[in-house]
Amino acid sequence: SKDVSNKEMNERLSQDLYTRNPSAKNAIIVWDNTEEGYDGTYAIGDASYMTHYDREGNYVETLTKREWDGNVPANVKRSYENSFYGTSKVERFWEVKEPTRQGYYLEFKDSDGNPHRLWSDRDGKFSEVRPRKGDN
């Protein structure tokens, strides 16, 4: 896959996503090529999703966008608020619900306006590094 262009990879990933979620065929998928791989964000009806693939184009997980509100598990919200990052407003909050892993992904900007990403397991343990497939 090292010789595959981003356009070719994005097309390949879109086709794989359609087999996993046929409803996505009618959605506009925006691909973000990151250090960890490829994130495709899209909406179906009122629900927004982000599907993650690794650098080789292997499916990792799908996340559902949620509001950062009173429905966030208390241990996750409390852990974030008590962390080094807790003074920053969460801009986007995603929930991972895979058979092998459950957790959360947060996006926020620091006081200088720099974007940051955090991952949390279901117990509220945060990391700046995305968990690998199979990590709980």
mmCIF file of C-alpha atoms in Angstrom:
data_model
loop_
_atom_site.group_PDB
_atom_site.id
_atom_site.type_symbol
_atom_site.label_atom_id
_atom_site.label_comp_id
_atom_site.label_asym_id
_atom_site.label_seq_id
_atom_site.Cartn_x
_atom_site.Cartn_y
_atom_site.Cartn_z
ATOM 1 C CA SER A 1 0.000 0.000 0.000
ATOM 2 C CA LYS A 2 3.046 2.302 0.153
ATOM 3 C CA ASP A 3 2.678 2.933 -3.574
ATOM 4 C CA VAL A 4 -1.042 3.696 -3.361
ATOM 5 C CA SER A 5 -2.018 7.354 -3.724
ATOM 6 C CA ASN A 6 -4.332 8.960 -1.179
ATOM 7 C CA LYS A 7 -7.075 9.129 -3.823
ATOM 8 C CA GLU A 8 -6.749 5.408 -4.588
ATOM 9 C CA MET A 9 -6.619 4.542 -0.882
ATOM 10 C CA ASN A 10 -9.641 6.719 -0.110
ATOM 11 C CA GLU A 11 -11.593 4.992 -2.898
ATOM 12 C CA ARG A 12 -10.570 1.566 -1.572
ATOM 13 C CA LEU A 13 -11.546 2.537 1.961
ATOM 14 C CA SER A 14 -14.883 3.949 0.776
ATOM 15 C CA GLN A 15 -15.676 0.659 -0.958
ATOM 16 C CA ASP A 16 -14.815 -1.268 2.211
ATOM 17 C CA LEU A 17 -16.961 1.087 4.275
ATOM 18 C CA TYR A 18 -19.929 0.522 1.926
ATOM 19 C CA THR A 19 -19.697 -3.235 2.549
ATOM 20 C CA ARG A 20 -19.700 -2.625 6.331
ATOM 21 C CA ASN A 21 -22.442 0.001 6.264
ATOM 22 C CA PRO A 22 -24.461 0.000 3.000
ATOM 23 C CA SER A 23 -26.307 3.154 4.146
ATOM 24 C CA ALA A 24 -23.028 5.063 3.770
ATOM 25 C CA LYS A 25 -23.299 4.774 -0.043
ATOM 26 C CA ASN A 26 -25.609 7.798 -0.014
ATOM 27 C CA ALA A 27 -23.392 9.786 2.372
ATOM 28 C CA ILE A 28 -20.541 12.146 1.614
ATOM 29 C CA ILE A 29 -17.424 10.703 3.242
ATOM 30 C CA VAL A 30 -14.672 13.150 4.158
ATOM 31 C CA TRP A 31 -11.326 11.354 4.497
ATOM 32 C CA ASP A 32 -8.644 12.701 6.814
ATOM 33 C CA ASN A 33 -5.231 11.117 6.335
ATOM 34 C CA THR A 34 -3.509 11.150 9.737
ATOM 35 C CA GLU A 35 -0.294 9.780 11.220
ATOM 36 C CA GLU A 36 -2.277 6.799 12.525
ATOM 37 C CA GLY A 37 -4.122 6.065 9.303
ATOM 38 C CA TYR A 38 -7.337 7.248 7.709
ATOM 39 C CA ASP A 39 -10.458 8.662 9.340
ATOM 40 C CA GLY A 40 -13.624 8.880 7.267
ATOM 41 C CA THR A 41 -16.405 11.045 8.677
ATOM 42 C CA TYR A 42 -19.953 10.937 7.354
ATOM 43 C CA ALA A 43 -23.566 11.363 8.408
ATOM 44 C CA ILE A 44 -26.598 9.151 7.915
ATOM 45 C CA GLY A 45 -29.780 10.922 8.908
ATOM 46 C CA ASP A 46 -29.209 12.629 12.242
ATOM 47 C CA ALA A 47 -26.278 10.386 13.210
ATOM 48 C CA SER A 48 -22.618 11.222 12.489
ATOM 49 C CA TYR A 49 -19.901 8.586 12.285
ATOM 50 C CA MET A 50 -16.140 8.337 12.011
ATOM 51 C CA THR A 51 -14.605 5.142 10.687
ATOM 52 C CA HIS A 52 -10.901 4.559 11.295
ATOM 53 C CA TYR A 53 -8.485 2.513 9.175
ATOM 54 C CA ASP A 54 -4.803 1.957 9.915
ATOM 55 C CA ARG A 55 -1.919 3.076 7.643
ATOM 56 C CA GLU A 56 -2.227 -0.125 5.590
ATOM 57 C CA GLY A 57 -5.944 0.421 5.022
ATOM 58 C CA ASN A 58 -7.174 -2.199 7.490
ATOM 59 C CA TYR A 59 -10.452 -1.481 9.272
ATOM 60 C CA VAL A 60 -9.997 -0.614 12.956
ATOM 61 C CA GLU A 61 -13.239 0.813 14.338
ATOM 62 C CA THR A 62 -16.302 2.984 13.859
ATOM 63 C CA LEU A 63 -17.232 5.758 16.274
ATOM 64 C CA THR A 64 -20.542 7.565 16.759
ATOM 65 C CA LYS A 65 -20.590 11.309 17.445
ATOM 66 C CA ARG A 66 -22.241 12.286 20.707
ATOM 67 C CA GLU A 67 -22.828 15.495 22.584
ATOM 68 C CA TRP A 68 -20.471 16.393 25.428
ATOM 69 C CA ASP A 69 -23.331 16.773 27.880
ATOM 70 C CA GLY A 70 -24.967 15.215 30.927
ATOM 71 C CA ASN A 71 -25.261 11.868 29.129
ATOM 72 C CA VAL A 72 -21.470 11.379 29.037
ATOM 73 C CA PRO A 73 -20.523 8.691 31.575
ATOM 74 C CA ALA A 74 -19.762 10.497 34.846
ATOM 75 C CA ASN A 75 -16.396 8.771 35.332
ATOM 76 C CA VAL A 76 -15.218 9.871 31.862
ATOM 77 C CA LYS A 77 -16.396 13.460 32.280
ATOM 78 C CA ARG A 78 -14.956 13.744 35.805
ATOM 79 C CA SER A 79 -11.645 12.259 34.693
ATOM 80 C CA TYR A 80 -11.386 14.764 31.832
ATOM 81 C CA GLU A 81 -12.342 17.732 34.014
ATOM 82 C CA ASN A 82 -9.716 16.725 36.606
ATOM 83 C CA SER A 83 -7.007 16.192 33.967
ATOM 84 C CA PHE A 84 -4.382 18.552 32.591
ATOM 85 C CA TYR A 85 -6.764 19.203 29.664
ATOM 86 C CA GLY A 86 -9.872 19.837 31.762
ATOM 87 C CA THR A 87 -10.003 23.598 31.242
ATOM 88 C CA SER A 88 -10.315 23.151 27.452
ATOM 89 C CA LYS A 89 -13.774 22.932 25.893
ATOM 90 C CA VAL A 90 -14.496 19.617 24.182
ATOM 91 C CA GLU A 91 -15.416 20.431 20.579
ATOM 92 C CA ARG A 92 -16.244 16.943 19.324
ATOM 93 C CA PHE A 93 -16.904 13.774 21.313
ATOM 94 C CA TRP A 94 -17.090 10.295 19.783
ATOM 95 C CA GLU A 95 -18.011 6.920 21.256
ATOM 96 C CA VAL A 96 -16.393 3.644 20.210
ATOM 97 C CA LYS A 97 -18.627 0.587 20.383
ATOM 98 C CA GLU A 98 -16.825 -2.360 18.886
ATOM 99 C CA PRO A 99 -17.084 -5.984 19.990
ATOM 100 C CA THR A 100 -13.435 -5.880 21.137
ATOM 101 C CA ARG A 101 -13.276 -2.356 22.558
ATOM 102 C CA GLN A 102 -15.390 0.411 24.031
ATOM 103 C CA GLY A 103 -14.161 3.898 24.695
ATOM 104 C CA TYR A 104 -14.209 7.541 23.667
ATOM 105 C CA TYR A 105 -12.388 10.041 21.490
ATOM 106 C CA LEU A 106 -12.336 13.772 22.251
ATOM 107 C CA GLU A 107 -11.232 16.722 20.170
ATOM 108 C CA PHE A 108 -10.486 20.097 21.756
ATOM 109 C CA LYS A 109 -8.279 23.166 21.335
ATOM 110 C CA ASP A 110 -5.807 24.377 23.922
ATOM 111 C CA SER A 111 -5.612 27.986 25.136
ATOM 112 C CA ASP A 112 -3.458 28.864 22.091
ATOM 113 C CA GLY A 113 -6.046 27.431 19.682
ATOM 114 C CA ASN A 114 -4.009 24.329 18.808
ATOM 115 C CA PRO A 115 -6.141 21.227 18.120
ATOM 116 C CA HIS A 116 -5.649 18.135 20.264
ATOM 117 C CA ARG A 117 -7.029 14.597 20.318
ATOM 118 C CA LEU A 118 -7.499 12.360 23.335
ATOM 119 C CA TRP A 119 -8.652 8.786 23.653
ATOM 120 C CA SER A 120 -10.282 7.331 26.714
ATOM 121 C CA ASP A 121 -11.185 3.819 27.711
ATOM 122 C CA ARG A 122 -14.628 3.236 29.201
ATOM 123 C CA ASP A 123 -13.191 3.858 32.693
ATOM 124 C CA GLY A 124 -11.995 7.383 31.872
ATOM 125 C CA LYS A 125 -8.272 6.620 31.507
ATOM 126 C CA PHE A 126 -7.023 9.130 28.921
ATOM 127 C CA SER A 127 -4.196 8.816 26.428
ATOM 128 C CA GLU A 128 -2.798 11.012 23.673
ATOM 129 C CA VAL A 129 -2.087 7.839 21.678
ATOM 130 C CA ARG A 130 -4.882 6.032 19.823
ATOM 131 C CA PRO A 131 -5.343 2.510 21.220
ATOM 132 C CA ARG A 132 -4.401 -0.264 18.837
ATOM 133 C CA LYS A 133 -7.003 -2.663 17.505
ATOM 134 C CA GLY A 134 -7.913 -5.157 20.200
ATOM 135 C CA ASP A 135 -6.876 -2.891 23.112
ATOM 136 C CA ASN A 136 -9.620 -2.464 25.681
#
